[in-house]
């Protein structure tokens, strides 16, 4: 009888303990902590990525690019919601201190003029500019996740940082390939070189 209930009980206990490990720790991180700063800055960073992705998706007819833009929009909107939820649970306002313009530039963020250009350029130019800007943007995000991977950081924040790192590394590889393909298609083709041989006659002096 004891053995019959022992295994199910262990399974239940393991599930409960696993759930507890996934819950945020009681007592949120302090203002100015790595967690709060990472979350607030990444929300700001993600919001611009969503804006850029929506702009290019409205105009592009390239299905691969439209799929990429949709993936960025949906995944980063979901992560924004997750991070705002953490700030609420931690008792921290959403709109605390964000990145300065200088720091945002260092983390790959575009200027407002660069974002607006995605709507103003021709469709083909807009696609290329989007890939350039979003590649730089993702590279900035990869730099931002580094502090959030430290062992002292809350596990749920570390998990999100690893998720961002994996997804955006893959997307940078894809965008680099798409840029190369566009560069090749725009390169002018040189006409074939035609070599014409002209026979030369030599007059012989009979004298």
PDB file of C-alpha atoms in Angstrom:
ATOM      1  CA  UNK A   1       0.000   0.000   0.000  1.00  0.00           C
ATOM      2  CA  UNK A   2       2.775   2.417   0.931  1.00  0.00           C
ATOM      3  CA  UNK A   3       4.682   1.656  -2.256  1.00  0.00           C
ATOM      4  CA  UNK A   4       1.541   2.170  -4.365  1.00  0.00           C
ATOM      5  CA  UNK A   5       1.254   5.806  -3.243  1.00  0.00           C
ATOM      6  CA  UNK A   6       4.962   6.557  -2.899  1.00  0.00           C
ATOM      7  CA  UNK A   7       5.706   7.125  -6.602  1.00  0.00           C
ATOM      8  CA  UNK A   8       2.654   9.338  -7.340  1.00  0.00           C
ATOM      9  CA  UNK A   9       3.449  11.358  -4.227  1.00  0.00           C
ATOM     10  CA  UNK A  10       7.028  11.883  -5.377  1.00  0.00           C
ATOM     11  CA  UNK A  11       5.793  12.970  -8.811  1.00  0.00           C
ATOM     12  CA  UNK A  12       3.423  15.497  -7.240  1.00  0.00           C
ATOM     13  CA  UNK A  13       6.131  16.817  -4.930  1.00  0.00           C
ATOM     14  CA  UNK A  14       8.544  17.169  -7.851  1.00  0.00           C
ATOM     15  CA  UNK A  15       5.946  19.112  -9.841  1.00  0.00           C
ATOM     16  CA  UNK A  16       5.236  21.423  -6.920  1.00  0.00           C
ATOM     17  CA  UNK A  17       8.924  22.043  -6.292  1.00  0.00           C
ATOM     18  CA  UNK A  18       9.507  22.657  -9.994  1.00  0.00           C
ATOM     19  CA  UNK A  19       6.700  25.185 -10.049  1.00  0.00           C
ATOM     20  CA  UNK A  20       8.105  26.974  -7.043  1.00  0.00           C
ATOM     21  CA  UNK A  21      11.487  27.237  -8.721  1.00  0.00           C
ATOM     22  CA  UNK A  22       9.848  28.909 -11.713  1.00  0.00           C
ATOM     23  CA  UNK A  23       8.045  31.492  -9.590  1.00  0.00           C
ATOM     24  CA  UNK A  24       9.745  34.836  -9.026  1.00  0.00           C
ATOM     25  CA  UNK A  25      11.477  35.101  -5.678  1.00  0.00           C
ATOM     26  CA  UNK A  26       9.504  36.791  -2.951  1.00  0.00           C
ATOM     27  CA  UNK A  27      10.440  40.419  -2.459  1.00  0.00           C
ATOM     28  CA  UNK A  28      11.265  42.049  -5.787  1.00  0.00           C
ATOM     29  CA  UNK A  29      14.693  43.362  -6.733  1.00  0.00           C
ATOM     30  CA  UNK A  30      15.663  46.851  -5.663  1.00  0.00           C
ATOM     31  CA  UNK A  31      15.452  49.938  -7.833  1.00  0.00           C
ATOM     32  CA  UNK A  32      18.739  50.189  -9.728  1.00  0.00           C
ATOM     33  CA  UNK A  33      19.371  46.436  -9.565  1.00  0.00           C
ATOM     34  CA  UNK A  34      20.627  44.505 -12.583  1.00  0.00           C
ATOM     35  CA  UNK A  35      17.191  42.925 -13.016  1.00  0.00           C
ATOM     36  CA  UNK A  36      15.177  46.153 -12.955  1.00  0.00           C
ATOM     37  CA  UNK A  37      17.612  47.986 -15.206  1.00  0.00           C
ATOM     38  CA  UNK A  38      17.789  45.104 -17.690  1.00  0.00           C
ATOM     39  CA  UNK A  39      14.009  44.760 -17.878  1.00  0.00           C
ATOM     40  CA  UNK A  40      13.303  48.467 -18.312  1.00  0.00           C
ATOM     41  CA  UNK A  41      16.007  48.935 -20.942  1.00  0.00           C
ATOM     42  CA  UNK A  42      15.017  45.804 -22.844  1.00  0.00           C
ATOM     43  CA  UNK A  43      11.382  46.952 -22.933  1.00  0.00           C
ATOM     44  CA  UNK A  44      12.557  50.209 -24.524  1.00  0.00           C
ATOM     45  CA  UNK A  45      14.780  48.279 -26.940  1.00  0.00           C
ATOM     46  CA  UNK A  46      12.064  45.785 -27.875  1.00  0.00           C
ATOM     47  CA  UNK A  47       9.498  48.536 -28.452  1.00  0.00           C
ATOM     48  CA  UNK A  48      11.625  50.064 -31.191  1.00  0.00           C
ATOM     49  CA  UNK A  49      12.224  46.671 -32.803  1.00  0.00           C
ATOM     50  CA  UNK A  50       8.461  46.084 -32.950  1.00  0.00           C
ATOM     51  CA  UNK A  51       7.951  49.533 -34.508  1.00  0.00           C
ATOM     52  CA  UNK A  52      10.535  48.865 -37.219  1.00  0.00           C
ATOM     53  CA  UNK A  53       9.218  45.368 -37.925  1.00  0.00           C
ATOM     54  CA  UNK A  54       5.644  46.617 -38.345  1.00  0.00           C
ATOM     55  CA  UNK A  55       6.745  49.346 -40.738  1.00  0.00           C
ATOM     56  CA  UNK A  56       8.637  47.026 -43.073  1.00  0.00           C
ATOM     57  CA  UNK A  57       6.005  44.297 -42.966  1.00  0.00           C
ATOM     58  CA  UNK A  58       3.343  46.731 -44.182  1.00  0.00           C
ATOM     59  CA  UNK A  59       5.377  47.521 -47.294  1.00  0.00           C
ATOM     60  CA  UNK A  60       7.385  44.417 -48.181  1.00  0.00           C
ATOM     61  CA  UNK A  61       6.171  41.714 -50.572  1.00  0.00           C
ATOM     62  CA  UNK A  62       9.085  39.406 -49.713  1.00  0.00           C
ATOM     63  CA  UNK A  63       7.505  36.519 -47.823  1.00  0.00           C
ATOM     64  CA  UNK A  64      10.692  35.565 -45.991  1.00  0.00           C
ATOM     65  CA  UNK A  65      11.182  39.123 -44.793  1.00  0.00           C
ATOM     66  CA  UNK A  66       7.515  39.471 -43.837  1.00  0.00           C
ATOM     67  CA  UNK A  67       7.747  36.255 -41.797  1.00  0.00           C
ATOM     68  CA  UNK A  68      10.864  37.523 -40.023  1.00  0.00           C
ATOM     69  CA  UNK A  69       9.162  40.832 -39.234  1.00  0.00           C
ATOM     70  CA  UNK A  70       6.105  39.013 -37.881  1.00  0.00           C
ATOM     71  CA  UNK A  71       8.265  36.737 -35.711  1.00  0.00           C
ATOM     72  CA  UNK A  72      10.077  39.754 -34.256  1.00  0.00           C
ATOM     73  CA  UNK A  73       6.793  41.562 -33.612  1.00  0.00           C
ATOM     74  CA  UNK A  74       5.028  38.671 -31.883  1.00  0.00           C
ATOM     75  CA  UNK A  75       7.964  37.394 -29.834  1.00  0.00           C
ATOM     76  CA  UNK A  76       9.099  40.795 -28.624  1.00  0.00           C
ATOM     77  CA  UNK A  77       5.581  42.006 -27.827  1.00  0.00           C
ATOM     78  CA  UNK A  78       5.133  38.875 -25.712  1.00  0.00           C
ATOM     79  CA  UNK A  79       8.422  39.517 -23.919  1.00  0.00           C
ATOM     80  CA  UNK A  80       7.453  43.155 -23.291  1.00  0.00           C
ATOM     81  CA  UNK A  81       4.283  41.923 -21.597  1.00  0.00           C
ATOM     82  CA  UNK A  82       6.274  39.423 -19.532  1.00  0.00           C
ATOM     83  CA  UNK A  83       8.762  42.057 -18.397  1.00  0.00           C
ATOM     84  CA  UNK A  84       6.052  44.582 -17.535  1.00  0.00           C
ATOM     85  CA  UNK A  85       4.395  41.858 -15.480  1.00  0.00           C
ATOM     86  CA  UNK A  86       7.614  41.384 -13.525  1.00  0.00           C
ATOM     87  CA  UNK A  87       7.897  45.097 -12.822  1.00  0.00           C
ATOM     88  CA  UNK A  88       4.349  45.047 -11.492  1.00  0.00           C
ATOM     89  CA  UNK A  89       5.052  42.024  -9.281  1.00  0.00           C
ATOM     90  CA  UNK A  90       8.230  43.654  -8.024  1.00  0.00           C
ATOM     91  CA  UNK A  91       6.394  46.869  -7.172  1.00  0.00           C
ATOM     92  CA  UNK A  92       8.407  48.889  -9.685  1.00  0.00           C
ATOM     93  CA  UNK A  93       6.940  51.402 -12.148  1.00  0.00           C
ATOM     94  CA  UNK A  94       7.089  50.599 -15.848  1.00  0.00           C
ATOM     95  CA  UNK A  95       8.319  54.032 -16.781  1.00  0.00           C
ATOM     96  CA  UNK A  96      11.438  54.353 -14.673  1.00  0.00           C
ATOM     97  CA  UNK A  97      14.751  55.589 -15.958  1.00  0.00           C
ATOM     98  CA  UNK A  98      15.497  54.191 -19.389  1.00  0.00           C
ATOM     99  CA  UNK A  99      18.495  54.422 -21.670  1.00  0.00           C
ATOM    100  CA  UNK A 100      19.959  57.801 -22.532  1.00  0.00           C
ATOM    101  CA  UNK A 101      20.212  58.651 -26.239  1.00  0.00           C
ATOM    102  CA  UNK A 102      23.947  57.960 -26.151  1.00  0.00           C
ATOM    103  CA  UNK A 103      23.558  54.602 -24.420  1.00  0.00           C
ATOM    104  CA  UNK A 104      20.679  53.643 -26.734  1.00  0.00           C
ATOM    105  CA  UNK A 105      22.907  54.342 -29.738  1.00  0.00           C
ATOM    106  CA  UNK A 106      25.654  52.171 -28.247  1.00  0.00           C
ATOM    107  CA  UNK A 107      23.107  49.367 -27.832  1.00  0.00           C
ATOM    108  CA  UNK A 108      22.232  49.470 -31.531  1.00  0.00           C
ATOM    109  CA  UNK A 109      19.046  51.515 -31.381  1.00  0.00           C
ATOM    110  CA  UNK A 110      18.116  53.601 -34.411  1.00  0.00           C
ATOM    111  CA  UNK A 111      17.442  57.327 -34.420  1.00  0.00           C
ATOM    112  CA  UNK A 112      13.890  58.498 -35.043  1.00  0.00           C
ATOM    113  CA  UNK A 113      14.955  59.664 -38.506  1.00  0.00           C
ATOM    114  CA  UNK A 114      16.298  56.192 -39.321  1.00  0.00           C
ATOM    115  CA  UNK A 115      13.053  54.586 -38.178  1.00  0.00           C
ATOM    116  CA  UNK A 116      10.965  57.055 -40.200  1.00  0.00           C
ATOM    117  CA  UNK A 117      13.041  56.322 -43.297  1.00  0.00           C
ATOM    118  CA  UNK A 118      11.623  52.780 -43.297  1.00  0.00           C
ATOM    119  CA  UNK A 119       8.273  54.334 -44.209  1.00  0.00           C
ATOM    120  CA  UNK A 120       9.660  56.974 -46.580  1.00  0.00           C
ATOM    121  CA  UNK A 121      12.136  55.014 -48.729  1.00  0.00           C
ATOM    122  CA  UNK A 122      11.124  52.939 -51.711  1.00  0.00           C
ATOM    123  CA  UNK A 123      10.059  49.405 -50.833  1.00  0.00           C
ATOM    124  CA  UNK A 124      13.284  47.711 -51.964  1.00  0.00           C
ATOM    125  CA  UNK A 125      15.466  50.323 -50.220  1.00  0.00           C
ATOM    126  CA  UNK A 126      13.317  50.041 -47.101  1.00  0.00           C
ATOM    127  CA  UNK A 127      13.882  46.279 -46.947  1.00  0.00           C
ATOM    128  CA  UNK A 128      17.656  46.681 -47.154  1.00  0.00           C
ATOM    129  CA  UNK A 129      17.675  49.480 -44.589  1.00  0.00           C
ATOM    130  CA  UNK A 130      15.496  47.429 -42.242  1.00  0.00           C
ATOM    131  CA  UNK A 131      17.886  44.482 -42.420  1.00  0.00           C
ATOM    132  CA  UNK A 132      20.844  46.772 -41.730  1.00  0.00           C
ATOM    133  CA  UNK A 133      19.170  48.552 -38.816  1.00  0.00           C
ATOM    134  CA  UNK A 134      17.715  45.401 -37.275  1.00  0.00           C
ATOM    135  CA  UNK A 135      21.033  43.559 -37.499  1.00  0.00           C
ATOM    136  CA  UNK A 136      22.695  46.388 -35.588  1.00  0.00           C
ATOM    137  CA  UNK A 137      19.742  46.484 -33.188  1.00  0.00           C
ATOM    138  CA  UNK A 138      20.016  42.762 -32.451  1.00  0.00           C
ATOM    139  CA  UNK A 139      23.759  43.016 -31.932  1.00  0.00           C
ATOM    140  CA  UNK A 140      23.049  45.671 -29.317  1.00  0.00           C
ATOM    141  CA  UNK A 141      20.535  43.389 -27.605  1.00  0.00           C
ATOM    142  CA  UNK A 142      23.143  40.618 -27.464  1.00  0.00           C
ATOM    143  CA  UNK A 143      25.443  43.012 -25.608  1.00  0.00           C
ATOM    144  CA  UNK A 144      22.594  43.962 -23.239  1.00  0.00           C
ATOM    145  CA  UNK A 145      21.876  40.391 -22.149  1.00  0.00           C
ATOM    146  CA  UNK A 146      25.394  39.767 -20.844  1.00  0.00           C
ATOM    147  CA  UNK A 147      24.872  41.312 -17.358  1.00  0.00           C
ATOM    148  CA  UNK A 148      21.550  39.451 -17.005  1.00  0.00           C
ATOM    149  CA  UNK A 149      23.328  36.093 -17.362  1.00  0.00           C
ATOM    150  CA  UNK A 150      25.367  36.568 -14.182  1.00  0.00           C
ATOM    151  CA  UNK A 151      24.814  33.858 -11.520  1.00  0.00           C
ATOM    152  CA  UNK A 152      23.524  36.420  -9.012  1.00  0.00           C
ATOM    153  CA  UNK A 153      20.632  37.450 -11.277  1.00  0.00           C
ATOM    154  CA  UNK A 154      17.158  36.036 -10.634  1.00  0.00           C
ATOM    155  CA  UNK A 155      16.600  32.773 -12.560  1.00  0.00           C
ATOM    156  CA  UNK A 156      13.528  33.963 -14.447  1.00  0.00           C
ATOM    157  CA  UNK A 157      15.473  36.969 -15.757  1.00  0.00           C
ATOM    158  CA  UNK A 158      18.424  34.755 -16.705  1.00  0.00           C
ATOM    159  CA  UNK A 159      16.042  32.459 -18.587  1.00  0.00           C
ATOM    160  CA  UNK A 160      14.618  35.367 -20.604  1.00  0.00           C
ATOM    161  CA  UNK A 161      18.131  36.661 -21.327  1.00  0.00           C
ATOM    162  CA  UNK A 162      19.131  33.245 -22.700  1.00  0.00           C
ATOM    163  CA  UNK A 163      15.962  33.132 -24.803  1.00  0.00           C
ATOM    164  CA  UNK A 164      16.704  36.563 -26.287  1.00  0.00           C
ATOM    165  CA  UNK A 165      20.315  35.583 -26.902  1.00  0.00           C
ATOM    166  CA  UNK A 166      19.385  32.402 -28.785  1.00  0.00           C
ATOM    167  CA  UNK A 167      16.607  33.925 -30.888  1.00  0.00           C
ATOM    168  CA  UNK A 168      18.444  37.066 -31.885  1.00  0.00           C
ATOM    169  CA  UNK A 169      21.685  35.241 -32.709  1.00  0.00           C
ATOM    170  CA  UNK A 170      19.702  33.094 -35.144  1.00  0.00           C
ATOM    171  CA  UNK A 171      17.966  36.148 -36.611  1.00  0.00           C
ATOM    172  CA  UNK A 172      21.265  37.995 -37.115  1.00  0.00           C
ATOM    173  CA  UNK A 173      22.524  35.021 -39.141  1.00  0.00           C
ATOM    174  CA  UNK A 174      19.355  35.080 -41.266  1.00  0.00           C
ATOM    175  CA  UNK A 175      19.456  38.848 -41.824  1.00  0.00           C
ATOM    176  CA  UNK A 176      23.135  38.729 -42.791  1.00  0.00           C
ATOM    177  CA  UNK A 177      22.289  36.128 -45.441  1.00  0.00           C
ATOM    178  CA  UNK A 178      19.350  38.176 -46.756  1.00  0.00           C
ATOM    179  CA  UNK A 179      21.570  41.246 -47.051  1.00  0.00           C
ATOM    180  CA  UNK A 180      24.190  39.288 -48.986  1.00  0.00           C
ATOM    181  CA  UNK A 181      21.550  37.963 -51.366  1.00  0.00           C
ATOM    182  CA  UNK A 182      20.296  41.479 -52.055  1.00  0.00           C
ATOM    183  CA  UNK A 183      23.828  42.766 -52.567  1.00  0.00           C
ATOM    184  CA  UNK A 184      24.490  40.036 -55.147  1.00  0.00           C
ATOM    185  CA  UNK A 185      21.257  40.762 -57.000  1.00  0.00           C
ATOM    186  CA  UNK A 186      22.114  44.472 -57.214  1.00  0.00           C
ATOM    187  CA  UNK A 187      25.687  43.968 -58.429  1.00  0.00           C
ATOM    188  CA  UNK A 188      25.962  44.934 -62.120  1.00  0.00           C
ATOM    189  CA  UNK A 189      26.870  42.045 -64.371  1.00  0.00           C
ATOM    190  CA  UNK A 190      29.960  42.669 -66.436  1.00  0.00           C
ATOM    191  CA  UNK A 191      29.581  41.902 -70.144  1.00  0.00           C
ATOM    192  CA  UNK A 192      31.646  38.951 -71.345  1.00  0.00           C
ATOM    193  CA  UNK A 193      35.035  39.877 -72.683  1.00  0.00           C
ATOM    194  CA  UNK A 194      35.356  39.136 -76.367  1.00  0.00           C
ATOM    195  CA  UNK A 195      38.863  38.693 -77.705  1.00  0.00           C
ATOM    196  CA  UNK A 196      39.297  39.182 -81.450  1.00  0.00           C
ATOM    197  CA  UNK A 197      42.441  37.856 -83.043  1.00  0.00           C
ATOM    198  CA  UNK A 198      43.618  39.637 -86.146  1.00  0.00           C
ATOM    199  CA  UNK A 199      45.886  37.735 -88.486  1.00  0.00           C
ATOM    200  CA  UNK A 200      48.985  39.635 -89.401  1.00  0.00           C
ATOM    201  CA  UNK A 201      50.608  39.096 -92.853  1.00  0.00           C
ATOM    202  CA  UNK A 202      54.332  39.457 -93.314  1.00  0.00           C
ATOM    203  CA  UNK A 203      55.651  40.602 -96.691  1.00  0.00           C
ATOM    204  CA  UNK A 204      58.864  38.879 -97.751  1.00  0.00           C
ATOM    205  CA  UNK A 205      61.373  40.821 -99.802  1.00  0.00           C
ATOM    206  CA  UNK A 206      62.251  38.531-102.796  1.00  0.00           C
ATOM    207  CA  UNK A 207      65.496  40.414-103.355  1.00  0.00           C
TER     208      UNK A 207
END
